[in-house]
GROMACS .gro file of C-alpha atoms in nm:
model
   41
    1UNK     CA    1  -1.087  -0.983  -1.419
    2UNK     CA    2  -1.462  -0.941  -1.452
    3UNK     CA    3  -1.519  -1.159  -1.147
    4UNK     CA    4  -1.271  -0.944  -0.947
    5UNK     CA    5  -1.476  -0.635  -1.034
    6UNK     CA    6  -1.796  -0.810  -0.926
    7UNK     CA    7  -1.631  -0.888  -0.589
    8UNK     CA    8  -1.549  -0.515  -0.540
    9UNK     CA    9  -1.908  -0.416  -0.642
   10UNK     CA   10  -2.052  -0.669  -0.393
   11UNK     CA   11  -1.831  -0.531  -0.113
   12UNK     CA   12  -1.960  -0.177  -0.195
   13UNK     CA   13  -2.321  -0.276  -0.242
   14UNK     CA   14  -2.340  -0.490   0.079
   15UNK     CA   15  -2.364  -0.195   0.331
   16UNK     CA   16  -2.533   0.050   0.086
   17UNK     CA   17  -2.779  -0.215  -0.041
   18UNK     CA   18  -2.913  -0.258   0.305
   19UNK     CA   19  -2.987   0.120   0.338
   20UNK     CA   20  -3.141   0.126  -0.011
   21UNK     CA   21  -3.359  -0.178   0.076
   22UNK     CA   22  -3.468  -0.025   0.402
   23UNK     CA   23  -3.554   0.304   0.223
   24UNK     CA   24  -3.750   0.134  -0.054
   25UNK     CA   25  -3.935  -0.098   0.203
   26UNK     CA   26  -4.036   0.195   0.421
   27UNK     CA   27  -4.155   0.397   0.123
   28UNK     CA   28  -4.368   0.111  -0.003
   29UNK     CA   29  -4.521   0.054   0.339
   30UNK     CA   30  -4.602   0.431   0.375
   31UNK     CA   31  -4.768   0.434   0.028
   32UNK     CA   32  -4.973   0.119   0.116
   33UNK     CA   33  -5.084   0.286   0.439
   34UNK     CA   34  -5.180   0.607   0.261
   35UNK     CA   35  -5.380   0.413  -0.003
   36UNK     CA   36  -5.553   0.225   0.270
   37UNK     CA   37  -5.638   0.539   0.458
   38UNK     CA   38  -5.763   0.727   0.155
   39UNK     CA   39  -5.976   0.419   0.050
   40UNK     CA   40  -6.150   0.430   0.384
   41UNK     CA   41  -6.351   0.737   0.297
   0.00000   0.00000   0.00000
């Protein structure tokens, strides 16, 4: 029963997880670039 719920969760997370991963990754990249630019001064 618990494993069945896990299966449904994975089916829902698979497409949404990719969007979340891309969003977090792009956010981190932007933050790193901003820190790099600010530290140039």
